[in-house]
């Protein structure tokens, strides 16, 4: 019998079973029963459908039916059509409209489809962490079924937590299916189970993973046949029509039997609250406060910082934990209500674990801005609505000083680090300016210029316009109008302070504003312009307020890049490839994410890991999936479908291929298809050169490196030049090490095959190509080599400052020999940043030799801090250190405290200061 005939005979054979006939059968079930590959089964089913021998359903999963050509199929279709009419009638106002946000629309659509699917709906498994709302979602599914007529109005909804009898499997099964008298010790009477109680309705089994395997078998037999037996009965003769909805926090692959999983065609994944949009988190928070206000019959006033901390502290407990936190705060606020008629919740009364949430939010500037823009500084809720309470005072005048000082004082009193406070303040200042600007714009229907004239004099308005023009040429502003308004009003406040002799000598922002940014540099320039225009002296502390204004109104760089996901078999294969690629292309900002797939890992598990990770990343420009072989190469379409993002797959991934992908993705404005097309034709790197063009008939370019033996120094030069070329984006030069012995003869042979464009080393070979002495290259002058290469030309002079590849090599080699606990590859960038800070603070350019000395000493000093083995500075032998000089070194060294949480002591700083 042919394969197609076997499949048709099987579908025709199960037609006699009325339960199966109405439910239909899937391709997967047929494949399992007949031991045929699923892809082949699907192909034959489609052919049978074209021959009009069978029918199939729409949607997922596709169900197949034997086409008997009689009225029953028509009746089934008519029943579905009538139900669809009810659905359309109630679509705009269903049980699910109570659910917050639109991010769960796919899950809601899936749930609706499960309820209406003929004849009795699809049994459903809901997955999700604790507290995401699985029970609420199941209730909404039932309510929706009642609305569309799937269930009667008095239909039962029975809830049971399988964990209640986890330690007694027999009692657990008895509770679900019932038992007969004498079935077990203590069974004195007959008892009906939950299945019978839920007849014509829904049975919701929470924590279904607690159900033992024998209980799962009884459940899936009931799903198949609609029949069951009580514990103690031998025959399954009892019947019930029950839709089973299960929920679990665990991976179904590891806790549920395969047969049980196969009987549940509809699986709905509820994402954790942390993965939902900030608007939904905020709306849920507001609704929970509204709920508490209704319970305690009092209005509630919540500060903006408290809201941010609450949302930032959302963890594994999700909505459930958030609700508990809010209830705790309301209880504490009720205790401290005093003579007020409402409960007040501000940042001060939060427990420490909730306060720390503002640290998590500090890295999410857009989320913080969204919260501030939505609720401002305070959020009010009353027992009956979300209406605002009457404000205790009239709207205050524009006062950036007071706003900043109050907020910084609160955050610093909690011990929050300055860099975190800076991120919080930038978002809050932006929201404060935006809110103030919008209020004024609504109140007065005039231009910004005319509105400012009502507050400040004409000369100041014109001066503000001049400053705005200067700023607009240097940075991109979110809104020039908003800057005009904010700066004009702040300038007015500044002059009022000067007039009242209240000008700040020290600022609350002191030490908190990054002095290395273009905004701070521009703030200093603005200070000078004001002083010159008005012939007065402004305190240095005002520069920090100007910088904060500029940072808050600066338009963020929203240029996104393509994400590269490297997936390979093996415990550390992908990680190793990505580590090598990052080191070779260290200047890139490309997101390169490794996914290691151990041989025992299942494909579905690996796919879940990849999608879970990508959900947390901005993949708007698409994902380049680079896989080595097997199932990993087929994940692209599945990821694209699940995450709704463009995905393209490159197979047979190698380190050079990843390196080339990083180089391509790092190009501004490049698209995913363009990267994919270029990589498909990539031929790999030839030896230590980068992609020679074998199609060209002319000779390839080469650089020769020369030392006494052709091994030690020449090989090291080869690596250094390789990195210099990579850093400059040069991809077609071979690097060949030579020894002094027979140098001329070897160069002559090489000249027949290669076009020698330069030589580097200890001796000038006297050839028709530029020679770069070893000491010149080691001195940090990479341009001495690059400017002589034909493919670079004048690009070097106009290009961005190079990353001093030579210094990086020398420092890394020295630190590898001297450090035991710290990883030189991890700290090298931080040490280079430290030397750059020193150069700026001392307004000096260090030589490579001086940089090498400082970096190696500082690396060793950091390691001494790790092992608590510091050294003492001997001022008699090494000389006294100027206090100002020491202060600058300490300021530069603060970078280690921020990143590594290591603080160099005064003695170590003195030794570094002595080197400067």
Tab-separated table of N, CA, C and O in Angstrom, residues 227-337:
chain	number	residue	atom	x	y	z
A	227	UNK	N	-14.389	10.196	28.750
A	227	UNK	CA	-14.836	9.262	29.787
A	227	UNK	C	-13.774	9.150	30.876
A	227	UNK	O	-12.598	9.399	30.646
A	228	UNK	N	-14.222	8.752	32.068
A	228	UNK	CA	-13.302	8.598	33.195
A	228	UNK	C	-13.920	7.638	34.198
A	228	UNK	O	-15.068	7.217	34.066
A	229	UNK	N	-13.163	7.282	35.205
A	229	UNK	CA	-13.678	6.476	36.303
A	229	UNK	C	-13.201	7.041	37.624
A	229	UNK	O	-12.122	7.647	37.708
A	230	UNK	N	-14.009	6.851	38.635
A	230	UNK	CA	-13.583	7.252	39.969
A	230	UNK	C	-12.551	6.254	40.486
A	230	UNK	O	-12.480	5.113	40.006
A	231	UNK	N	-11.790	6.689	41.467
A	231	UNK	CA	-10.818	5.804	42.093
A	231	UNK	C	-11.574	4.669	42.775
A	231	UNK	O	-12.501	4.908	43.555
A	232	UNK	N	-11.237	3.438	42.424
A	232	UNK	CA	-11.937	2.276	42.982
A	232	UNK	C	-12.834	1.604	41.967
A	232	UNK	O	-13.288	0.473	42.186
A	233	UNK	N	-13.102	2.289	40.833
A	233	UNK	CA	-13.890	1.687	39.756
A	233	UNK	C	-12.954	1.066	38.734
A	233	UNK	O	-11.850	1.573	38.493
A	234	UNK	N	-13.395	0.013	38.099
A	234	UNK	CA	-12.554	-0.696	37.122
A	234	UNK	C	-12.858	-0.282	35.696
A	234	UNK	O	-12.017	-0.422	34.806
A	235	UNK	N	-14.061	0.208	35.433
A	235	UNK	CA	-14.443	0.577	34.068
A	235	UNK	C	-14.612	2.091	33.967
A	235	UNK	O	-15.131	2.739	34.874
A	236	UNK	N	-14.198	2.604	32.800
A	236	UNK	CA	-14.373	4.039	32.542
A	236	UNK	C	-15.700	4.243	31.829
A	236	UNK	O	-15.783	4.260	30.615
A	237	UNK	N	-16.740	4.413	32.586
A	237	UNK	CA	-18.076	4.531	32.010
A	237	UNK	C	-18.714	5.891	32.288
A	237	UNK	O	-19.774	6.193	31.765
A	238	UNK	N	-18.065	6.684	33.115
A	238	UNK	CA	-18.621	8.001	33.420
A	238	UNK	C	-18.216	8.989	32.318
A	238	UNK	O	-17.121	8.919	31.780
A	239	UNK	N	-19.099	9.938	32.009
A	239	UNK	CA	-18.841	10.916	30.946
A	239	UNK	C	-19.018	12.334	31.474
A	239	UNK	O	-19.801	12.575	32.394
A	240	UNK	N	-18.276	13.246	30.844
A	240	UNK	CA	-18.403	14.666	31.185
A	240	UNK	C	-17.853	15.486	30.021
A	240	UNK	O	-16.970	15.033	29.285
A	241	UNK	N	-18.398	16.683	29.855
A	241	UNK	CA	-17.888	17.634	28.852
A	241	UNK	C	-17.221	18.777	29.602
A	241	UNK	O	-17.891	19.663	30.125
A	242	UNK	N	-15.895	18.718	29.655
A	242	UNK	CA	-15.129	19.683	30.443
A	242	UNK	C	-13.965	20.201	29.603
A	242	UNK	O	-13.237	19.419	28.981
A	243	UNK	N	-13.786	21.523	29.590
A	243	UNK	CA	-12.594	22.108	28.972
A	243	UNK	C	-11.521	22.227	30.049
A	243	UNK	O	-11.731	22.850	31.088
A	244	UNK	N	-10.384	21.587	29.798
A	244	UNK	CA	-9.283	21.596	30.761
A	244	UNK	C	-8.338	22.757	30.445
A	244	UNK	O	-7.843	22.878	29.321
A	245	UNK	N	-8.090	23.620	31.430
A	245	UNK	CA	-7.062	24.661	31.326
A	245	UNK	C	-6.039	24.407	32.436
A	245	UNK	O	-6.417	24.327	33.614
A	246	UNK	N	-4.800	24.231	32.052
A	246	UNK	CA	-3.735	23.963	33.027
A	246	UNK	C	-2.769	25.139	33.069
A	246	UNK	O	-2.676	25.922	32.119
A	247	UNK	N	-2.028	25.236	34.155
A	247	UNK	CA	-1.009	26.287	34.276
A	247	UNK	C	0.194	25.735	35.014
A	247	UNK	O	0.046	24.896	35.916
A	248	UNK	N	1.369	26.209	34.636
A	248	UNK	CA	2.600	25.779	35.319
A	248	UNK	C	3.663	26.861	35.183
A	248	UNK	O	3.669	27.625	34.207
A	249	UNK	N	4.548	26.896	36.162
A	249	UNK	CA	5.699	27.803	36.112
A	249	UNK	C	6.933	27.099	35.562
A	249	UNK	O	7.971	27.736	35.376
A	250	UNK	N	6.829	25.795	35.323
A	250	UNK	CA	7.996	24.995	34.929
A	250	UNK	C	8.026	24.759	33.415
A	250	UNK	O	7.042	25.002	32.711
A	251	UNK	N	9.173	24.236	32.962
A	251	UNK	CA	9.319	23.853	31.559
A	251	UNK	C	8.530	22.572	31.327
A	251	UNK	O	8.853	21.541	31.935
A	252	UNK	N	7.506	22.583	30.473
A	252	UNK	CA	6.679	21.377	30.296
A	252	UNK	C	7.476	20.182	29.799
A	252	UNK	O	7.125	19.031	30.090
A	253	UNK	N	8.547	20.434	29.068
A	253	UNK	CA	9.358	19.325	28.552
A	253	UNK	C	9.958	18.496	29.678
A	253	UNK	O	10.203	17.306	29.518
A	254	UNK	N	10.221	19.138	30.828
A	254	UNK	CA	10.911	18.431	31.914
A	254	UNK	C	9.966	17.930	33.008
A	254	UNK	O	10.369	17.102	33.818
A	255	UNK	N	8.717	18.432	33.057
A	255	UNK	CA	7.831	18.048	34.168
A	255	UNK	C	6.558	17.333	33.728
A	255	UNK	O	5.871	16.746	34.565
A	256	UNK	N	6.230	17.387	32.428
A	256	UNK	CA	5.002	16.742	31.950
A	256	UNK	C	5.355	15.585	31.016
A	256	UNK	O	6.329	15.663	30.263
A	257	UNK	N	4.555	14.535	31.069
A	257	UNK	CA	4.814	13.387	30.191
A	257	UNK	C	4.548	13.773	28.737
A	257	UNK	O	3.753	14.679	28.459
A	258	UNK	N	5.213	13.091	27.831
A	258	UNK	CA	5.068	13.399	26.405
A	258	UNK	C	3.626	13.213	25.949
A	258	UNK	O	3.094	14.024	25.179
A	259	UNK	N	2.992	12.149	26.429
A	259	UNK	CA	1.604	11.888	26.007
A	259	UNK	C	0.666	12.974	26.503
A	259	UNK	O	-0.257	13.387	25.805
A	260	UNK	N	0.911	13.486	27.711
A	260	UNK	CA	0.069	14.550	28.248
A	260	UNK	C	0.243	15.840	27.433
A	260	UNK	O	-0.736	16.525	27.118
A	261	UNK	N	1.493	16.147	27.077
A	261	UNK	CA	1.753	17.347	26.276
A	261	UNK	C	1.058	17.264	24.924
A	261	UNK	O	0.531	18.271	24.417
A	262	UNK	N	1.074	16.080	24.326
A	262	UNK	CA	0.479	15.936	22.980
A	262	UNK	C	-1.033	16.151	23.010
A	262	UNK	O	-1.621	16.514	22.007
A	263	UNK	N	-1.654	15.893	24.154
A	263	UNK	CA	-3.110	16.062	24.241
A	263	UNK	C	-3.510	17.514	24.467
A	263	UNK	O	-4.689	17.829	24.485
A	264	UNK	N	-2.537	18.392	24.686
A	264	UNK	CA	-2.855	19.806	24.890
A	264	UNK	C	-2.325	20.578	23.685
A	264	UNK	O	-1.142	20.928	23.626
A	265	UNK	N	-3.178	20.814	22.697
A	265	UNK	CA	-2.707	21.444	21.456
A	265	UNK	C	-2.414	22.928	21.576
A	265	UNK	O	-1.690	23.494	20.776
A	266	UNK	N	-2.979	23.570	22.598
A	266	UNK	CA	-2.872	25.035	22.691
A	266	UNK	C	-2.024	25.418	23.898
A	266	UNK	O	-2.417	25.190	25.048
A	267	UNK	N	-0.857	25.984	23.649
A	267	UNK	CA	0.044	26.410	24.723
A	267	UNK	C	0.211	27.926	24.635
A	267	UNK	O	0.598	28.457	23.594
A	268	UNK	N	-0.077	28.619	25.725
A	268	UNK	CA	-0.004	30.082	25.778
A	268	UNK	C	1.080	30.499	26.763
A	268	UNK	O	1.056	30.080	27.921
A	269	UNK	N	2.021	31.300	26.295
A	269	UNK	CA	3.121	31.782	27.142
A	269	UNK	C	2.831	33.225	27.567
A	269	UNK	O	2.721	34.118	26.739
A	270	UNK	N	2.709	33.440	28.887
A	270	UNK	CA	2.520	34.789	29.421
A	270	UNK	C	3.900	35.344	29.790
A	270	UNK	O	4.577	34.776	30.645
A	271	UNK	N	4.339	36.434	29.170
A	271	UNK	CA	5.679	36.949	29.459
A	271	UNK	C	5.752	37.569	30.852
A	271	UNK	O	4.736	38.021	31.389
A	272	UNK	N	6.939	37.600	31.458
A	272	UNK	CA	7.089	38.272	32.758
A	272	UNK	C	6.848	39.770	32.622
A	272	UNK	O	6.990	40.338	31.535
A	273	UNK	N	6.515	40.394	33.734
A	273	UNK	CA	6.191	41.818	33.719
A	273	UNK	C	7.384	42.661	33.268
A	273	UNK	O	7.211	43.710	32.646
A	274	UNK	N	8.596	42.204	33.557
A	274	UNK	CA	9.796	42.967	33.173
A	274	UNK	C	9.941	43.105	31.671
A	274	UNK	O	10.592	44.029	31.187
A	275	UNK	N	9.335	42.186	30.900
A	275	UNK	CA	9.456	42.215	29.436
A	275	UNK	C	8.335	43.004	28.772
A	275	UNK	O	8.340	43.173	27.554
A	276	UNK	N	7.388	43.485	29.550
A	276	UNK	CA	6.276	44.233	28.969
A	276	UNK	C	6.632	45.718	28.882
A	276	UNK	O	7.494	46.204	29.619
A	277	UNK	N	5.997	46.472	27.990
A	277	UNK	CA	6.345	47.888	27.787
A	277	UNK	C	6.162	48.702	29.067
A	277	UNK	O	5.343	48.378	29.923
A	278	UNK	N	6.917	49.786	29.174
A	278	UNK	CA	6.872	50.635	30.367
A	278	UNK	C	5.471	51.213	30.566
A	278	UNK	O	5.022	51.381	31.709
A	279	UNK	N	4.747	51.494	29.467
A	279	UNK	CA	3.391	52.048	29.593
A	279	UNK	C	2.477	51.063	30.324
A	279	UNK	O	1.632	51.474	31.137
A	280	UNK	N	2.644	49.774	30.040
A	280	UNK	CA	1.807	48.767	30.690
A	280	UNK	C	2.189	48.591	32.154
A	280	UNK	O	1.326	48.419	33.015
A	281	UNK	N	3.494	48.613	32.444
A	281	UNK	CA	3.930	48.520	33.844
A	281	UNK	C	3.343	49.674	34.654
A	281	UNK	O	2.869	49.494	35.784
A	282	UNK	N	3.385	50.866	34.065
A	282	UNK	CA	2.875	52.055	34.755
A	282	UNK	C	1.370	51.964	34.957
A	282	UNK	O	0.851	52.283	36.039
A	283	UNK	N	0.654	51.514	33.930
A	283	UNK	CA	-0.804	51.405	34.037
A	283	UNK	C	-1.201	50.369	35.091
A	283	UNK	O	-2.144	50.582	35.870
A	284	UNK	N	-0.477	49.244	35.138
A	284	UNK	CA	-0.755	48.214	36.159
A	284	UNK	C	-0.510	48.777	37.551
A	284	UNK	O	-1.292	48.554	38.477
A	285	UNK	N	0.591	49.519	37.703
A	285	UNK	CA	0.911	50.130	39.006
A	285	UNK	C	-0.198	51.086	39.434
A	285	UNK	O	-0.644	51.076	40.592
A	286	UNK	N	-0.672	51.907	38.514
A	286	UNK	CA	-1.736	52.856	38.833
A	286	UNK	C	-3.026	52.129	39.221
A	286	UNK	O	-3.723	52.519	40.176
A	287	UNK	N	-3.347	51.055	38.513
A	287	UNK	CA	-4.563	50.299	38.820
A	287	UNK	C	-4.482	49.629	40.186
A	287	UNK	O	-5.475	49.542	40.913
A	288	UNK	N	-3.281	49.158	40.547
A	288	UNK	CA	-3.116	48.526	41.859
A	288	UNK	C	-3.271	49.554	42.978
A	288	UNK	O	-3.833	49.246	44.041
A	289	UNK	N	-2.771	50.770	42.769
A	289	UNK	CA	-2.978	51.830	43.756
A	289	UNK	C	-4.469	52.198	43.841
A	289	UNK	O	-5.000	52.458	44.929
A	290	UNK	N	-5.138	52.221	42.690
A	290	UNK	CA	-6.572	52.502	42.675
A	290	UNK	C	-7.335	51.441	43.463
A	290	UNK	O	-8.263	51.741	44.224
A	291	UNK	N	-6.914	50.190	43.301
A	291	UNK	CA	-7.546	49.074	44.024
A	291	UNK	C	-7.386	49.251	45.537
A	291	UNK	O	-8.336	49.060	46.300
A	292	UNK	N	-6.170	49.641	45.977
A	292	UNK	CA	-5.937	49.841	47.413
A	292	UNK	C	-6.722	51.041	47.930
A	292	UNK	O	-7.237	51.010	49.052
A	293	UNK	N	-6.799	52.106	47.127
A	293	UNK	CA	-7.571	53.280	47.542
A	293	UNK	C	-9.038	52.906	47.759
A	293	UNK	O	-9.693	53.401	48.687
A	294	UNK	N	-9.545	52.016	46.909
A	294	UNK	CA	-10.931	51.550	47.035
A	294	UNK	C	-11.114	50.737	48.312
A	294	UNK	O	-12.121	50.875	49.014
A	295	UNK	N	-10.122	49.893	48.647
A	295	UNK	CA	-10.228	49.051	49.842
A	295	UNK	C	-10.201	49.883	51.126
A	295	UNK	O	-10.984	49.652	52.040
A	296	UNK	N	-9.261	50.835	51.204
A	296	UNK	CA	-9.079	51.578	52.456
A	296	UNK	C	-9.916	52.854	52.508
A	296	UNK	O	-9.861	53.584	53.496
A	297	UNK	N	-10.651	53.140	51.416
A	297	UNK	CA	-11.581	54.275	51.368
A	297	UNK	C	-10.883	55.618	51.604
A	297	UNK	O	-11.455	56.525	52.216
A	298	UNK	N	-9.664	55.752	51.126
A	298	UNK	CA	-8.930	57.007	51.273
A	298	UNK	C	-8.176	57.313	49.980
A	298	UNK	O	-7.723	56.395	49.298
A	299	UNK	N	-8.018	58.605	49.659
A	299	UNK	CA	-7.173	58.960	48.509
A	299	UNK	C	-5.701	58.635	48.802
A	299	UNK	O	-5.280	58.581	49.959
A	300	UNK	N	-4.932	58.445	47.736
A	300	UNK	CA	-3.498	58.133	47.862
A	300	UNK	C	-2.716	59.070	46.959
A	300	UNK	O	-3.082	59.288	45.798
A	301	UNK	N	-1.631	59.618	47.492
A	301	UNK	CA	-0.729	60.488	46.739
A	301	UNK	C	0.645	59.815	46.715
A	301	UNK	O	1.207	59.517	47.766
A	302	UNK	N	1.173	59.564	45.518
A	302	UNK	CA	2.436	58.832	45.360
A	302	UNK	C	3.427	59.707	44.595
A	302	UNK	O	3.076	60.279	43.556
A	303	UNK	N	4.643	59.804	45.097
A	303	UNK	CA	5.661	60.609	44.407
A	303	UNK	C	6.174	59.887	43.166
A	303	UNK	O	6.140	58.643	43.088
A	304	UNK	N	6.670	60.673	42.197
A	304	UNK	CA	7.198	60.089	40.965
A	304	UNK	C	8.370	59.162	41.218
A	304	UNK	O	8.499	58.102	40.589
A	305	UNK	N	9.245	59.517	42.174
A	305	UNK	CA	10.396	58.668	42.485
A	305	UNK	C	9.963	57.329	43.077
A	305	UNK	O	10.587	56.294	42.833
A	306	UNK	N	8.906	57.355	43.885
A	306	UNK	CA	8.397	56.106	44.462
A	306	UNK	C	7.867	55.186	43.364
A	306	UNK	O	8.087	53.961	43.401
A	307	UNK	N	7.175	55.773	42.389
A	307	UNK	CA	6.676	54.981	41.255
A	307	UNK	C	7.844	54.360	40.494
A	307	UNK	O	7.831	53.170	40.135
A	308	UNK	N	8.884	55.141	40.235
A	308	UNK	CA	10.060	54.625	39.500
A	308	UNK	C	10.733	53.501	40.264
A	308	UNK	O	11.138	52.484	39.675
A	309	UNK	N	10.878	53.675	41.573
A	309	UNK	CA	11.501	52.631	42.391
A	309	UNK	C	10.664	51.362	42.389
A	309	UNK	O	11.198	50.246	42.312
A	310	UNK	N	9.343	51.503	42.479
A	310	UNK	CA	8.455	50.334	42.458
A	310	UNK	C	8.587	49.563	41.150
A	310	UNK	O	8.735	48.336	41.140
A	311	UNK	N	8.546	50.293	40.040
A	311	UNK	CA	8.646	49.627	38.732
A	311	UNK	C	10.037	49.042	38.530
A	311	UNK	O	10.194	47.942	37.990
A	312	UNK	N	11.069	49.748	38.992
A	312	UNK	CA	12.428	49.235	38.857
A	312	UNK	C	12.692	48.017	39.702
A	312	UNK	O	13.604	47.224	39.414
A	313	UNK	N	11.912	47.822	40.782
A	313	UNK	CA	12.126	46.681	41.676
A	313	UNK	C	11.323	45.449	41.276
A	313	UNK	O	11.350	44.440	41.979
A	314	UNK	N	10.600	45.535	40.159
A	314	UNK	CA	9.827	44.375	39.700
A	314	UNK	C	10.774	43.210	39.438
A	314	UNK	O	11.754	43.343	38.725
A	315	UNK	N	10.508	42.097	40.039
A	315	UNK	CA	11.384	40.935	39.903
A	315	UNK	C	10.606	39.688	39.540
A	315	UNK	O	9.555	39.762	38.893
A	316	UNK	N	11.096	38.520	39.980
A	316	UNK	CA	10.447	37.248	39.623
A	316	UNK	C	9.007	37.132	40.108
A	316	UNK	O	8.238	36.347	39.582
A	317	UNK	N	8.631	37.927	41.149
A	317	UNK	CA	7.258	37.857	41.642
A	317	UNK	C	6.243	38.516	40.741
A	317	UNK	O	5.035	38.338	40.907
A	318	UNK	N	6.717	39.339	39.778
A	318	UNK	CA	5.863	39.963	38.767
A	318	UNK	C	4.722	40.770	39.380
A	318	UNK	O	4.926	41.464	40.371
A	319	UNK	N	3.529	40.687	38.790
A	319	UNK	CA	2.401	41.510	39.230
A	319	UNK	C	2.028	41.183	40.674
A	319	UNK	O	1.700	42.075	41.469
A	320	UNK	N	2.103	39.906	41.037
A	320	UNK	CA	1.762	39.497	42.398
A	320	UNK	C	2.642	40.174	43.429
A	320	UNK	O	2.162	40.671	44.453
A	321	UNK	N	3.951	40.202	43.169
A	321	UNK	CA	4.875	40.841	44.096
A	321	UNK	C	4.684	42.351	44.109
A	321	UNK	O	4.759	42.990	45.166
A	322	UNK	N	4.433	42.934	42.925
A	322	UNK	CA	4.177	44.377	42.844
A	322	UNK	C	2.949	44.738	43.673
A	322	UNK	O	2.949	45.745	44.399
A	323	UNK	N	1.909	43.928	43.596
A	323	UNK	CA	0.701	44.190	44.378
A	323	UNK	C	0.988	44.108	45.872
A	323	UNK	O	0.515	44.947	46.653
A	324	UNK	N	1.798	43.134	46.294
A	324	UNK	CA	2.152	43.009	47.712
A	324	UNK	C	2.955	44.211	48.183
A	324	UNK	O	2.739	44.720	49.293
A	325	UNK	N	3.893	44.663	47.340
A	325	UNK	CA	4.705	45.834	47.694
A	325	UNK	C	3.834	47.079	47.865
A	325	UNK	O	4.014	47.855	48.806
A	326	UNK	N	2.891	47.265	46.941
A	326	UNK	CA	2.011	48.443	47.006
A	326	UNK	C	1.119	48.370	48.241
A	326	UNK	O	0.904	49.378	48.931
A	327	UNK	N	0.628	47.179	48.561
A	327	UNK	CA	-0.228	47.031	49.758
A	327	UNK	C	0.570	47.347	51.026
A	327	UNK	O	0.064	47.985	51.951
A	328	UNK	N	1.829	46.893	51.053
A	328	UNK	CA	2.697	47.170	52.205
A	328	UNK	C	2.919	48.675	52.371
A	328	UNK	O	2.848	49.222	53.480
A	329	UNK	N	3.163	49.376	51.250
A	329	UNK	CA	3.395	50.820	51.303
A	329	UNK	C	2.141	51.562	51.746
A	329	UNK	O	2.211	52.535	52.501
A	330	UNK	N	0.991	51.124	51.264
A	330	UNK	CA	-0.269	51.768	51.660
A	330	UNK	C	-0.533	51.569	53.155
A	330	UNK	O	-1.017	52.484	53.837
A	331	UNK	N	-0.195	50.385	53.659
A	331	UNK	CA	-0.365	50.126	55.092
A	331	UNK	C	0.553	51.030	55.916
A	331	UNK	O	0.139	51.596	56.937
A	332	UNK	N	1.794	51.191	55.448
A	332	UNK	CA	2.735	52.058	56.147
A	332	UNK	C	2.292	53.526	56.064
A	332	UNK	O	2.402	54.276	57.020
A	333	UNK	N	1.804	53.916	54.866
A	333	UNK	CA	1.303	55.280	54.701
A	333	UNK	C	0.098	55.545	55.582
A	333	UNK	O	-0.070	56.651	56.113
A	334	UNK	N	-0.766	54.539	55.758
A	334	UNK	CA	-1.950	54.686	56.617
A	334	UNK	C	-1.527	54.883	58.070
A	334	UNK	O	-2.154	55.637	58.823
A	335	UNK	N	-0.443	54.225	58.454
A	335	UNK	CA	0.075	54.354	59.820
A	335	UNK	C	0.597	55.767	60.081
A	335	UNK	O	0.488	56.284	61.191
A	336	UNK	N	1.165	56.391	59.021
A	336	UNK	CA	1.770	57.724	59.170
A	336	UNK	C	0.862	58.844	58.663
A	336	UNK	O	1.343	59.911	58.310
A	337	UNK	N	-0.437	58.619	58.598
A	337	UNK	CA	-1.330	59.570	57.950
A	337	UNK	C	-1.454	60.895	58.713
A	337	UNK	O	-1.687	61.948	58.116
